């Protein structure tokens, strides 16, 4: 009998049809995000799960799924999954690193430039009809912050952090970085996190969300940032204390921010960052290009196919389950 696999969203890419040939595949067709209660009912009795970063895979869910043999997430980040609980049950977890590196670095740089040069604020100004004779070009009209020649602090010098560093080099920036494990990258000066925060005109976050990085940029760390600095976050919202960031942006301690990710997604209407004109906001689109999303989907499917065929997943977060 074919094994049952639940896929929590329709996927792009070319390989989903291969998976359909190998199992009894059920795909959630929406509309919108899959509710947690529906995940629980659809997953009951399934051997495999292909999910998104919006699906919470926790102990309670796993306890109710004794037949589950693999989980494959179409994401590089796996903070939505209780990895330890999966490992304890010997269940491999697949993810999709690598293919989204350049796309996400582009997003970080787009937010950095947009925040520095007030692009979103200026766009709103023009569309509102505020660009009038009385309110037109003047020496200090929409002045922002120079990127060229400024110092960029990269928090987390993994693949995406390094791709951001390469882009920064093209803008003539001095690049400094902090990483939990020692790392040597040409053209990048390694500093402690506190040193980085104190000297950077721009800070871009590229660490994964884990117990050690939750609230890494809390009020005290934000307080160490260089006055007038810009913060960019394309990693995970839970890494930054959003209230402390909003306070620093509102009182002028920081000049701007570019934020793609939030502690609670979709962002809540009362999130204080939404009320600030100096924050450029995007809805978690760091890896959102047609090509990259197709590659991510194909990797997630490749992990699922390997698991179904009794092979090691090509990208496995907890390979120790195969020992
Ligand atoms: C991921 O894959 O974890 C990213 O956040 C998607 O953009």
Short mmCIF file of C-alpha atoms and ligand atoms in Angstrom, two decimals, residues 53 74-77 96 100 235-236 284 286-287 293 296, ligand 1:
data_model
loop_
_atom_site.label_atom_id
_atom_site.label_comp_id
_atom_site.label_asym_id
_atom_site.label_seq_id
_atom_site.Cartn_x
_atom_site.Cartn_y
_atom_site.Cartn_z
CA UNK A 53 7.44 27.73 8.01
CA UNK A 74 10.17 24.19 2.53
CA UNK A 75 12.34 26.62 4.50
CA UNK A 76 15.88 26.95 5.72
CA UNK A 77 14.74 28.12 9.16
CA UNK A 96 16.17 23.95 2.12
CA UNK A 100 17.82 31.15 -1.04
CA UNK A 235 16.11 36.55 9.68
CA UNK A 236 13.37 36.04 12.29
CA UNK A 284 8.50 37.92 5.15
CA UNK A 286 13.27 37.47 1.89
CA UNK A 287 13.39 34.45 -0.43
CA UNK A 293 10.75 29.50 -4.36
CA UNK A 296 13.09 25.54 -2.38
C1 LIG B 1 13.28 30.41 5.39
O1 LIG B 1 13.33 29.58 4.48
O2 LIG B 1 13.46 30.11 6.56
C2 LIG B 1 13.03 31.80 5.02
O3 LIG B 1 12.65 32.57 6.11
C3 LIG B 1 12.03 31.90 3.90
O4 LIG B 1 12.18 33.16 3.33
#
